PDB file of C-alpha atoms and ligand atoms in Angstrom:
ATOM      1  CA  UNK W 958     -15.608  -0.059   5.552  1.00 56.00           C
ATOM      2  CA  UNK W 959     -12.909   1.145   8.033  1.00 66.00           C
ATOM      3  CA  UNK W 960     -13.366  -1.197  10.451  1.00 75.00           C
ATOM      4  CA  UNK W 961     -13.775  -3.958   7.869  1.00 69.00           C
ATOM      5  CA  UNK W 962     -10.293  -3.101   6.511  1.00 72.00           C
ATOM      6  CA  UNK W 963      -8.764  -3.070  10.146  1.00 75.00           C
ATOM      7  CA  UNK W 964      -9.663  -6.287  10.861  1.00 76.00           C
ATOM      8  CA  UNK W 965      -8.535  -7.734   7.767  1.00 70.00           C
ATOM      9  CA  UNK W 966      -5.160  -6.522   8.356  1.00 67.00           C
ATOM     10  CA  UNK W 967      -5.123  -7.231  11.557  1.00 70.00           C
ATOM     11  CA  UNK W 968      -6.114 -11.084  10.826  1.00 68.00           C
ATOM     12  CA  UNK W 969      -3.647 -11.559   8.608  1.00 62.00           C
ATOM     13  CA  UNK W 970      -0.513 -10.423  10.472  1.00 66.00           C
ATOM     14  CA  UNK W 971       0.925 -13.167  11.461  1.00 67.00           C
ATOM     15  CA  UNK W 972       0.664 -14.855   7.687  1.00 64.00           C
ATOM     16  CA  UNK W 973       1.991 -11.135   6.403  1.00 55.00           C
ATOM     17  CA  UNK W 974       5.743 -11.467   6.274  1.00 61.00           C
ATOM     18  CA  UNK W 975       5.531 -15.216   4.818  1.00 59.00           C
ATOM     19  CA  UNK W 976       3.524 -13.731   1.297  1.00 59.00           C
ATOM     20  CA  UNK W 977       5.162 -10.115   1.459  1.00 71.00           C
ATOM     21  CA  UNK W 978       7.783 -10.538  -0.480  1.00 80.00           C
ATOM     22  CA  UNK W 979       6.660  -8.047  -3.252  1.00 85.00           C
ATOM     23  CA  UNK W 980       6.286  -5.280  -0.332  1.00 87.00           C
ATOM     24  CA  UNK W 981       9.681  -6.203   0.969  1.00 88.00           C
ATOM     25  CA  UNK W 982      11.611  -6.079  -2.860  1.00 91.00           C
ATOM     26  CA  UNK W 983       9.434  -1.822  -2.726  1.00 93.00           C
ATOM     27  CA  UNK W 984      10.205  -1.468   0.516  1.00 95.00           C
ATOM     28  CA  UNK W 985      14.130  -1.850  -0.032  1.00 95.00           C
ATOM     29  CA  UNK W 986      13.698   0.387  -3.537  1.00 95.00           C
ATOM     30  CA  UNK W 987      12.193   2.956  -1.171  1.00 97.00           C
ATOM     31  CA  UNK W 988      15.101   2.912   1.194  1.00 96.00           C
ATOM     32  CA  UNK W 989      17.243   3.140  -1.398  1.00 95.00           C
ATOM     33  CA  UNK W 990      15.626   6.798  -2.537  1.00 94.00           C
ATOM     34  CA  UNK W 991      15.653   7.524   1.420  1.00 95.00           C
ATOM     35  CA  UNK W 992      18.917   7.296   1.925  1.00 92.00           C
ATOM     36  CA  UNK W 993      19.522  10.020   0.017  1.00 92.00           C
ATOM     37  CA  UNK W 994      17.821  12.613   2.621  1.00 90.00           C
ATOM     38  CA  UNK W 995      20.190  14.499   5.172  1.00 89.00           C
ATOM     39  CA  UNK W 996      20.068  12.151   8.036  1.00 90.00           C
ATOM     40  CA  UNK W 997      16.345  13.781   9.979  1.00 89.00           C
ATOM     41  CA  UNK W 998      15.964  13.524  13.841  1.00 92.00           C
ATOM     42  CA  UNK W 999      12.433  12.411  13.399  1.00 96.00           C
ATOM     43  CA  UNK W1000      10.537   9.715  11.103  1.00 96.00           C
ATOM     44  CA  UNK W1001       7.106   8.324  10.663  1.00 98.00           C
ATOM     45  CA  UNK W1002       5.853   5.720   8.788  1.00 98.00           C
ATOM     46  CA  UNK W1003       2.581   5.286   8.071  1.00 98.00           C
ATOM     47  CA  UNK W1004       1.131   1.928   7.434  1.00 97.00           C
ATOM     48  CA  UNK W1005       3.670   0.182   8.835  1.00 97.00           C
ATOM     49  CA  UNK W1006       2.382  -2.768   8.704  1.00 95.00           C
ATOM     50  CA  UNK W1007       4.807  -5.457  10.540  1.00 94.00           C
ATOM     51  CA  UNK W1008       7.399  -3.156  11.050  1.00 96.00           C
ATOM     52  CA  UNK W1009       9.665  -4.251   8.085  1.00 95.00           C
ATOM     53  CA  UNK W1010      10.309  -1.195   6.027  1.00 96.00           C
ATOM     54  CA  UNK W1011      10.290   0.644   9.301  1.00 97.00           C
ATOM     55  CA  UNK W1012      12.990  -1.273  10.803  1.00 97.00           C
ATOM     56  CA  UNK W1013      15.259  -0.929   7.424  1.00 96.00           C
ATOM     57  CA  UNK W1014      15.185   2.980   8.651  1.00 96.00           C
ATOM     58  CA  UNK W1015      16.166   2.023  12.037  1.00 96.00           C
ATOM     59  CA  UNK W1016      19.402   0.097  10.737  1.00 95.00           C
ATOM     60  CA  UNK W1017      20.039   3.369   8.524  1.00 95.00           C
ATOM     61  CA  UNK W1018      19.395   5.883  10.905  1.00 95.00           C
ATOM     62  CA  UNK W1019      20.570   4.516  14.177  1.00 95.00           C
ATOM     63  CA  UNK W1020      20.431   7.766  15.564  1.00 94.00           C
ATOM     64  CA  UNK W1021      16.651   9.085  14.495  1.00 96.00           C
ATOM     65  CA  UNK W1022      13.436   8.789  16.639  1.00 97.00           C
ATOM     66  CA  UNK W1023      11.714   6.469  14.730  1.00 98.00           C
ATOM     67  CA  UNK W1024       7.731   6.188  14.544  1.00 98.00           C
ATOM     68  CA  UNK W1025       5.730   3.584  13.098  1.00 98.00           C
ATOM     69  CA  UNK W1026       2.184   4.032  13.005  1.00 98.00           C
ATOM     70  CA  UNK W1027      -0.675   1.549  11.927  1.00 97.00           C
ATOM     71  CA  UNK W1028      -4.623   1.281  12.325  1.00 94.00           C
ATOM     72  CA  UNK W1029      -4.537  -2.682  12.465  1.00 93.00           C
ATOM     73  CA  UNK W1030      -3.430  -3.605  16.294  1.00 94.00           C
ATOM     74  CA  UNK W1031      -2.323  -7.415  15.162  1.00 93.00           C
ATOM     75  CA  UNK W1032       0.340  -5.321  12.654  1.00 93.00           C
ATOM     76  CA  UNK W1033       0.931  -3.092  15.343  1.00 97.00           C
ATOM     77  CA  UNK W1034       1.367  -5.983  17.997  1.00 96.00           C
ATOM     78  CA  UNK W1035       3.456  -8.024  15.701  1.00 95.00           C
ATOM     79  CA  UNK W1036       6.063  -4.893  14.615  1.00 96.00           C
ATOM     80  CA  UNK W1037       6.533  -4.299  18.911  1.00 96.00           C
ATOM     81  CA  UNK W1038       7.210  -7.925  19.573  1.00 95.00           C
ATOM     82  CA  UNK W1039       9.577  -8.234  16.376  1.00 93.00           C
ATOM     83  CA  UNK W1040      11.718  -4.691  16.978  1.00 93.00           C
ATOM     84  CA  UNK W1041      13.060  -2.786  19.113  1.00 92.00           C
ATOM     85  CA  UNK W1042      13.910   0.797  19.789  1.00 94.00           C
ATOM     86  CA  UNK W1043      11.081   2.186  17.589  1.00 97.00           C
ATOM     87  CA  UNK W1044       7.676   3.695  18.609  1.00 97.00           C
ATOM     88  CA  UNK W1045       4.986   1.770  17.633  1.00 98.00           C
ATOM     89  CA  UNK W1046       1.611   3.709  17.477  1.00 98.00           C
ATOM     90  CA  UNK W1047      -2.122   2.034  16.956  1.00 97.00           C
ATOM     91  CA  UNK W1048      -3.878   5.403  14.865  1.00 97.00           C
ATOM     92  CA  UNK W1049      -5.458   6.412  11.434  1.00 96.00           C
ATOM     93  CA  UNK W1050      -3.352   7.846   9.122  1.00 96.00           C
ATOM     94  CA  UNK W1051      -6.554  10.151   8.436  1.00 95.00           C
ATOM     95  CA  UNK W1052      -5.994  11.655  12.168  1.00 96.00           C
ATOM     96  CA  UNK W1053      -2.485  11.528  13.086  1.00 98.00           C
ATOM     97  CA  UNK W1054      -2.069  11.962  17.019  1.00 98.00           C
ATOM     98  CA  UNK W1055       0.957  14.014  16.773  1.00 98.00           C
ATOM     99  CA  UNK W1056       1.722  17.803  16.692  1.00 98.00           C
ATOM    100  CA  UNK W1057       2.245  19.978  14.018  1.00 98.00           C
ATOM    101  CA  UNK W1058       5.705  19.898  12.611  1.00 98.00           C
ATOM    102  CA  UNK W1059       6.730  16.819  14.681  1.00 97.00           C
ATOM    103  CA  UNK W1060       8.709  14.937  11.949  1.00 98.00           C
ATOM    104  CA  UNK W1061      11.210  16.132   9.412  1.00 97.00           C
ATOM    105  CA  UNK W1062      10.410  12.709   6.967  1.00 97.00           C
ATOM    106  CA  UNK W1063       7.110  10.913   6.454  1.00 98.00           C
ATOM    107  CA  UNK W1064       7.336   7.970   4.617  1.00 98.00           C
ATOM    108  CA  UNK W1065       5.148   4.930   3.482  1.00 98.00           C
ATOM    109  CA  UNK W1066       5.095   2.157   1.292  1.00 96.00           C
ATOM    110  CA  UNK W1067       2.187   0.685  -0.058  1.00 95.00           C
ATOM    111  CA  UNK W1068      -0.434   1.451   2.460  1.00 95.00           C
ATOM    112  CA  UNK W1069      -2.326   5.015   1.277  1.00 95.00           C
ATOM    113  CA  UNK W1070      -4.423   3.030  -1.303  1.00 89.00           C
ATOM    114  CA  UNK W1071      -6.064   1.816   1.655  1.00 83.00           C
ATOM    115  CA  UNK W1072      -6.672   4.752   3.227  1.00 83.00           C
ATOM    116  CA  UNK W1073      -9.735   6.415   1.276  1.00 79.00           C
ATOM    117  CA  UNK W1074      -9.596   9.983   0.920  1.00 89.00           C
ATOM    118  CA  UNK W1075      -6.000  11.291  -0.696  1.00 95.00           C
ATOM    119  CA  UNK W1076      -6.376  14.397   0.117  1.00 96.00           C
ATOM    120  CA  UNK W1077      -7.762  14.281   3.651  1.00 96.00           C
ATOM    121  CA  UNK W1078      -4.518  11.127   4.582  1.00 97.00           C
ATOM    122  CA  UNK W1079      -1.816  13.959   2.958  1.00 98.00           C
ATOM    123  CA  UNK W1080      -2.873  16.527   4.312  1.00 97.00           C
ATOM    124  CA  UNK W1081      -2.336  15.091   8.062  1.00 98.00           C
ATOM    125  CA  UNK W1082       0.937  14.111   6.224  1.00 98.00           C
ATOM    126  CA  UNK W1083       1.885  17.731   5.296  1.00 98.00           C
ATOM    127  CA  UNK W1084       0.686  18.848   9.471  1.00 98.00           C
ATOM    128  CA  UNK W1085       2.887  17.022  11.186  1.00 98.00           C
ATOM    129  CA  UNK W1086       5.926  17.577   8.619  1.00 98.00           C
ATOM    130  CA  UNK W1087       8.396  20.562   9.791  1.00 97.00           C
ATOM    131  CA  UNK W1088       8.892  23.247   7.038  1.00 97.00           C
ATOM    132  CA  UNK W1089      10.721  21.869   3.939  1.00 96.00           C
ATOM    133  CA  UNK W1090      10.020  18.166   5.150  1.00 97.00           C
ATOM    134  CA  UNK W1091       9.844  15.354   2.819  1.00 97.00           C
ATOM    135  CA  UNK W1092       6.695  13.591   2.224  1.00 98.00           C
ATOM    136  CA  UNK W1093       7.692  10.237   0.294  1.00 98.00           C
ATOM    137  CA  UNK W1094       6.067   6.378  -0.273  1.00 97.00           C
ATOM    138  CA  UNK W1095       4.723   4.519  -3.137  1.00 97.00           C
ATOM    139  CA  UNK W1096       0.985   3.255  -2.965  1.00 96.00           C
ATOM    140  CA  UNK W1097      -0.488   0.682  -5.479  1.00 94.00           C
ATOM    141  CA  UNK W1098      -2.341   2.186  -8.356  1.00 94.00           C
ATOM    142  CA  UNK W1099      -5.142   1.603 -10.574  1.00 92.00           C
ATOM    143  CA  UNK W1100      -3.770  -0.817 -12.962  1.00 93.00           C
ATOM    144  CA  UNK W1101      -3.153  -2.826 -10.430  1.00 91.00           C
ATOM    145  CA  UNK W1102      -4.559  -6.176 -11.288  1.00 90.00           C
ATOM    146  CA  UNK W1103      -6.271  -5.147 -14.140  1.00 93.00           C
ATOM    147  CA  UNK W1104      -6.193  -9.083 -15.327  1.00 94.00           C
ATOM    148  CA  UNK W1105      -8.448  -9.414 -12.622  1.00 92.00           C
ATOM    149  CA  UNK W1106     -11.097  -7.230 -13.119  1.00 89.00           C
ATOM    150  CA  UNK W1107     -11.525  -7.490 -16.818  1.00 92.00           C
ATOM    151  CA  UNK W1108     -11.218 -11.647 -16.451  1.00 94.00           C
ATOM    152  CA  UNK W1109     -14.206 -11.259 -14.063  1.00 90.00           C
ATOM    153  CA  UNK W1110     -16.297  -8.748 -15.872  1.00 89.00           C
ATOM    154  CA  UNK W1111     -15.847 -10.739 -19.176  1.00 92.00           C
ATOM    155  CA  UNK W1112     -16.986 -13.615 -17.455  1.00 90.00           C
ATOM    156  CA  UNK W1113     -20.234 -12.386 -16.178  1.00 84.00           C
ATOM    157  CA  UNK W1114     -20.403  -8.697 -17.957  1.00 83.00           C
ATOM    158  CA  UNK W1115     -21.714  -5.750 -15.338  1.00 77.00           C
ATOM    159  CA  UNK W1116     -22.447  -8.056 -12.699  1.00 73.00           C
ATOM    160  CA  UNK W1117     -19.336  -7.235 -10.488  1.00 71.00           C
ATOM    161  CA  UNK W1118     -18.185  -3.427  -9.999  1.00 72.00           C
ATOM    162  CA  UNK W1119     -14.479  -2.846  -7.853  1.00 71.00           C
ATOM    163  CA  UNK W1120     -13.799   0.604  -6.805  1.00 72.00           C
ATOM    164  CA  UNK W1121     -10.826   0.742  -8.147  1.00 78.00           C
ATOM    165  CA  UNK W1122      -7.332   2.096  -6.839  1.00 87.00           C
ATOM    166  CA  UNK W1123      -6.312   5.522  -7.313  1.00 92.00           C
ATOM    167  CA  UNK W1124      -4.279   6.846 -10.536  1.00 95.00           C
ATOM    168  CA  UNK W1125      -1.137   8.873 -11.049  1.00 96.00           C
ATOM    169  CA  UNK W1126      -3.190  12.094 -12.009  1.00 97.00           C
ATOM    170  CA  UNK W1127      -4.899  11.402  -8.764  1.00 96.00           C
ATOM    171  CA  UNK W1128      -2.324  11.244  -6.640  1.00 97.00           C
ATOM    172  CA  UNK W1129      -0.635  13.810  -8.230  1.00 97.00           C
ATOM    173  CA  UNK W1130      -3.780  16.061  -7.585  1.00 97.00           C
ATOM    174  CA  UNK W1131      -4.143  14.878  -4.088  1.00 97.00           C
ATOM    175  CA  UNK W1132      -0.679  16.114  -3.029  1.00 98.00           C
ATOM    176  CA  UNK W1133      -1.091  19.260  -5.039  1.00 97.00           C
ATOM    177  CA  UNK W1134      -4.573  20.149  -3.099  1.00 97.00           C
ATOM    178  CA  UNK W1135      -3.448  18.866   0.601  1.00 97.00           C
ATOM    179  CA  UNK W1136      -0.653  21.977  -0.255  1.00 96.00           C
ATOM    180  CA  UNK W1137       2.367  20.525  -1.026  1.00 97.00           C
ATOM    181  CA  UNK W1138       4.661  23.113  -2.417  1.00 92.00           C
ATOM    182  CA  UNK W1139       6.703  20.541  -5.233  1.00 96.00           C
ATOM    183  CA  UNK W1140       6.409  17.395  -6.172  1.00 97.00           C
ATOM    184  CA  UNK W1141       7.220  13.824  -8.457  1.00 97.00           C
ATOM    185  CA  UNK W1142       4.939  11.713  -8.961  1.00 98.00           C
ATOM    186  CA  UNK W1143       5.746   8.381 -11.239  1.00 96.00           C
ATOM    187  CA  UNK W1144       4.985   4.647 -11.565  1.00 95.00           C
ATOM    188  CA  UNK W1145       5.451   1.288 -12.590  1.00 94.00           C
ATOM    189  CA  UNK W1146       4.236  -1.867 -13.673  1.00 93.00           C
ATOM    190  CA  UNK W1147       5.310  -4.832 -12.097  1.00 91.00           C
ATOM    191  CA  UNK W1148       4.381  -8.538 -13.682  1.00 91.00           C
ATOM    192  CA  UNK W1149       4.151 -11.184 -10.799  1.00 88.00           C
ATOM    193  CA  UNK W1150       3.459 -15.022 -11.582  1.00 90.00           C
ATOM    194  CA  UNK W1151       0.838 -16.712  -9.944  1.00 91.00           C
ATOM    195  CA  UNK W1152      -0.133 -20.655 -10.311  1.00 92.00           C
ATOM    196  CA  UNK W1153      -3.905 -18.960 -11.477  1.00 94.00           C
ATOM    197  CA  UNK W1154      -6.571 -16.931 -10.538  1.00 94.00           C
ATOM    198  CA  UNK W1155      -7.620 -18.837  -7.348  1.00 92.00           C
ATOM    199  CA  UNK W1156      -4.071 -18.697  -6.477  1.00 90.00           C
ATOM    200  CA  UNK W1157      -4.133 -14.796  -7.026  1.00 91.00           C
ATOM    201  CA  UNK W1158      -7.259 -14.615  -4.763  1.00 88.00           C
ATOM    202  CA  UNK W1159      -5.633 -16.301  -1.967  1.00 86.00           C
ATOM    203  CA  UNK W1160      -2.916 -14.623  -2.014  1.00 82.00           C
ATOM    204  CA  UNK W1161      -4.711 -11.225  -1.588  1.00 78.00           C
ATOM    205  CA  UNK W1162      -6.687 -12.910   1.348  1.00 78.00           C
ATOM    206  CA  UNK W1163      -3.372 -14.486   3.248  1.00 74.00           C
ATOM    207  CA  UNK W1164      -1.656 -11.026   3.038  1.00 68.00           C
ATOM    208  CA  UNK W1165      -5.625  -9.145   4.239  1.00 63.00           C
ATOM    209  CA  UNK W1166      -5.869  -7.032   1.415  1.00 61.00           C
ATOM    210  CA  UNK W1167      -9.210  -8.211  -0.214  1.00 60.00           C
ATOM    211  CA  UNK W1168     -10.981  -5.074   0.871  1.00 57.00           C
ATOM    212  CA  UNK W1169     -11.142  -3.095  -2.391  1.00 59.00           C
ATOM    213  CA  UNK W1170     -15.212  -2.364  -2.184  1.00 57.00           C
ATOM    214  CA  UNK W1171     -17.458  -4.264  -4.247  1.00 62.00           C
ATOM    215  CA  UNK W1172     -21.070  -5.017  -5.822  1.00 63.00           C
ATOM    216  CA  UNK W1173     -22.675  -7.291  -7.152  1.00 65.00           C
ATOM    217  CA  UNK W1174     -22.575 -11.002  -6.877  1.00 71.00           C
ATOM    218  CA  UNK W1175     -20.727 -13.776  -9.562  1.00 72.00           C
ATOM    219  CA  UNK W1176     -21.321 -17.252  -8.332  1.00 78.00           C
ATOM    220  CA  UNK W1177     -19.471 -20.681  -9.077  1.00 84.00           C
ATOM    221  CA  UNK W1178     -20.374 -20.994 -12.514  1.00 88.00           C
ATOM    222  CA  UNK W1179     -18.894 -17.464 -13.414  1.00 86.00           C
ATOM    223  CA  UNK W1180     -15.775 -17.225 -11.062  1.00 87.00           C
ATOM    224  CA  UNK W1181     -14.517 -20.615 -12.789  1.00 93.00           C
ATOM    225  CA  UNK W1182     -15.255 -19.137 -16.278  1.00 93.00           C
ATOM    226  CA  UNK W1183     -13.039 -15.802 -15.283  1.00 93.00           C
ATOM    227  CA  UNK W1184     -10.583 -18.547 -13.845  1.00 95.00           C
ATOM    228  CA  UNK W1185     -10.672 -19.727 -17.419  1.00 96.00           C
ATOM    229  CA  UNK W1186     -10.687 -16.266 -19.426  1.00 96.00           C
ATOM    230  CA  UNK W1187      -7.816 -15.160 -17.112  1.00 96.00           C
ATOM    231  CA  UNK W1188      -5.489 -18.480 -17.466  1.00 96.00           C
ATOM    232  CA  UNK W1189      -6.140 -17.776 -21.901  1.00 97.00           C
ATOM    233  CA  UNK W1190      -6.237 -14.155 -21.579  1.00 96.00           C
ATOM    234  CA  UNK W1191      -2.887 -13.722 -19.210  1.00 96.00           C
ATOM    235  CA  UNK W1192      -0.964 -16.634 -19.625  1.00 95.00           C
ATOM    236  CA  UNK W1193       2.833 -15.554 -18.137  1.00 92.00           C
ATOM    237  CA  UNK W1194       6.011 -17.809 -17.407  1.00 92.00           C
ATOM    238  CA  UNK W1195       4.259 -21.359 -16.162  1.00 90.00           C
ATOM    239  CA  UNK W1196       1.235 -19.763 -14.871  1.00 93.00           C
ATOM    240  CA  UNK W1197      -0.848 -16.593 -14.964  1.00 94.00           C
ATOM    241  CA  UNK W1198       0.484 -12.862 -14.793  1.00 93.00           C
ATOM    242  CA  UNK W1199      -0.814 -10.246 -11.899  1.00 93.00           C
ATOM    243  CA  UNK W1200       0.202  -6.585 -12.368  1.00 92.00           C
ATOM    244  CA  UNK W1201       0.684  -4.162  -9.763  1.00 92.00           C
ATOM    245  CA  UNK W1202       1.185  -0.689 -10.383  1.00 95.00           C
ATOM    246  CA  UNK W1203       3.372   0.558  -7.601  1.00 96.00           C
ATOM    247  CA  UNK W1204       2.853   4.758  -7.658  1.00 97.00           C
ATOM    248  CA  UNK W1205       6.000   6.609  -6.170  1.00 98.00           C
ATOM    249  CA  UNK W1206       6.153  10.409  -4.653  1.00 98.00           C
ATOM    250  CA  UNK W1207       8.398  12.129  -3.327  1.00 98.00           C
ATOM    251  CA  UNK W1208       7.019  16.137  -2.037  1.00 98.00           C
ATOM    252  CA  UNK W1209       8.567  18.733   0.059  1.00 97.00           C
ATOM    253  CA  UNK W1210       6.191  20.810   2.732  1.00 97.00           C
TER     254      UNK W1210
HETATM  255  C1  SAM J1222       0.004  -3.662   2.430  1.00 69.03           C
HETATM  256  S1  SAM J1222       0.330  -3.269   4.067  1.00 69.03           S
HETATM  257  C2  SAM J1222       1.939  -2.512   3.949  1.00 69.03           C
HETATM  258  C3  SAM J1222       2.686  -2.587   5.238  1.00 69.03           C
HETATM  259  C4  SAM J1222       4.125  -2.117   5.222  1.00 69.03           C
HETATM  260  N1  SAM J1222       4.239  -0.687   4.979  1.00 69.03           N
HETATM  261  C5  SAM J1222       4.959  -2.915   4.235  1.00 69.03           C
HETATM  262  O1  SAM J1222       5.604  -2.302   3.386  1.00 69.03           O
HETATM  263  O2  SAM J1222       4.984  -4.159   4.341  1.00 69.03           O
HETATM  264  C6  SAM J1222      -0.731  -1.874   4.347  1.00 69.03           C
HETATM  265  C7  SAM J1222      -0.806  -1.483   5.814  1.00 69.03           C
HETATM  266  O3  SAM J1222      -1.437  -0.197   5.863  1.00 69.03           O
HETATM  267  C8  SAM J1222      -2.268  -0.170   7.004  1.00 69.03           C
HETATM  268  N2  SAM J1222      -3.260   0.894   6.784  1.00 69.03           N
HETATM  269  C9  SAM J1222      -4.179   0.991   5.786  1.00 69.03           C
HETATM  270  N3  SAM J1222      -4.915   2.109   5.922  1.00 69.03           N
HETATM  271  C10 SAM J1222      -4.441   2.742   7.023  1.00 69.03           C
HETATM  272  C11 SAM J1222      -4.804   3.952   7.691  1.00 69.03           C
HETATM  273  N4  SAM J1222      -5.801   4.714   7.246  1.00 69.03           N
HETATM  274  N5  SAM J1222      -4.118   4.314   8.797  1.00 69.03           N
HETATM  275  C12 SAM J1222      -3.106   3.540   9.261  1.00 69.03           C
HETATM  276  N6  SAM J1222      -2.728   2.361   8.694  1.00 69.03           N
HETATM  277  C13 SAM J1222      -3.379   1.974   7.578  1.00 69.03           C
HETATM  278  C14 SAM J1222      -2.851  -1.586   7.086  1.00 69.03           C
HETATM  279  O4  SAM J1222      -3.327  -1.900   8.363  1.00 69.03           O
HETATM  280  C15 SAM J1222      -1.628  -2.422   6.677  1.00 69.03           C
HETATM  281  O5  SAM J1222      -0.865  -2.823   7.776  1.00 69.03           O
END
């Protein structure tokens, strides 16, 4: 499943920053809470994707080492040959190849509901944070396209199973188990237009995140009727709506 994420990411780099914009408009939010922070001699993002949000934190903190980190070497190859004067690093955010202590500020935005196990991606977070370091990012959460799901599973009932994206409670619990000594942990829902369902779909594909597991098996006749359901069901502005949950945190070591 690792591997089949990679490569999807990886694939899709050069489309990325064309259909990012939603990750861009979070990624800018973020900075904005970032900014905040006394000004730390050491950052890493993780899941950095293209480099975007990580090169926002270079033009605010001209004088910090600056890490970003990714597992997909297209999104690492495209960030190196977009910016300069940050580290670029191909590695898991599950096994960080750093020391203990070696950043004062993790950040990352929108990447940990890729990254499987909460607990075991935080609490590599949490190692390599100095005492008192701040742990913050948003990840996408479980409503996240809820349309979706219940257009498809109306359309053909049990025959297609997501696993879905993690909740608030969960993330909340994942921080407070990988030992994070406080935290905030909040969300919200953000409506996005698409033409329709197909248009949804692709959009997932261009940007390489259509890796949320799956079973089961629809066909034709059924993906066109949850086309349907969905365009009735979700109508929004001139098209369909999508929603995406964007989960925020913010935790101190
Ligand atoms: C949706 S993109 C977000 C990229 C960037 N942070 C942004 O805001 O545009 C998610 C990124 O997380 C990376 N990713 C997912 N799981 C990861 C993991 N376990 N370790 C490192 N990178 C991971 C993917 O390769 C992808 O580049």
């Amino acid at each position: 499943m690792k591997n089949k994420i990679q490569q999807k990411f990886s694939a899709s780099a050069k489309n990325y920053d064309r259909f990012s914009s939603l990750h861009r408009e979070i990624a800018d939010k973020l900075l904005a809470r970032v900014i905040k922070e006394p000004v730390p001699s050491a950052f890493l993002d993780v899941g950095c994707g293209t480099g975007y949000f990580t090169a926002l934190l270079k033009g605010n903190f001209p004088q910090s080492n600056i890490v970003g980190l990714d597992f997909a070497q297209g999104m690492i190859d495209a960030a190196r040959a977009r910016h300069d004067g940050i580290d670029w690093v191909l590695a898991d955010g599950n096994n960080l190849p750093f020391a203990k202590e070696s950043f004062d500020i993790v950040v990352s935005n929108l990447a940990y509901q890729w990254a499987g196990y909460l607990i075991r991606v935080f609490n590599e977070a949490r190692r390599v944070l100095v005492p008192e370091g701040t742990f913050v990012g948003t990840l996408f959460g479980y409503n996240t396209c809820q349309e979706l799901f219940q257009s498809l599973d109306e359309a053909k009932p049990g025959a297609f199973k997501f696993s879905r994206l993690p909740d608030e409670a969960q993330v909340r619990e994942a921080l407070d188990l990988s030992g994070f000594k406080s935290f905030n942990v909040n969300s919200e829902n953000i409506k996005v237009e698409f033409k329709d369902m197909y248009e949804l779909i692709a959009w997932f594909k261009s940007i390489g995140a259509n890796n949320l597991s799956r079973e089961g098996y629809l066909g034709p006749e059924a993906i066109s009727r949850a086309a349907d359901i969905y365009r009735e069901k979700f109508a929004f502005l001139n098209g369909v709506g999508a929603t995406f949950e964007v989960i925020w945190f913010y935790a101190k070591k």
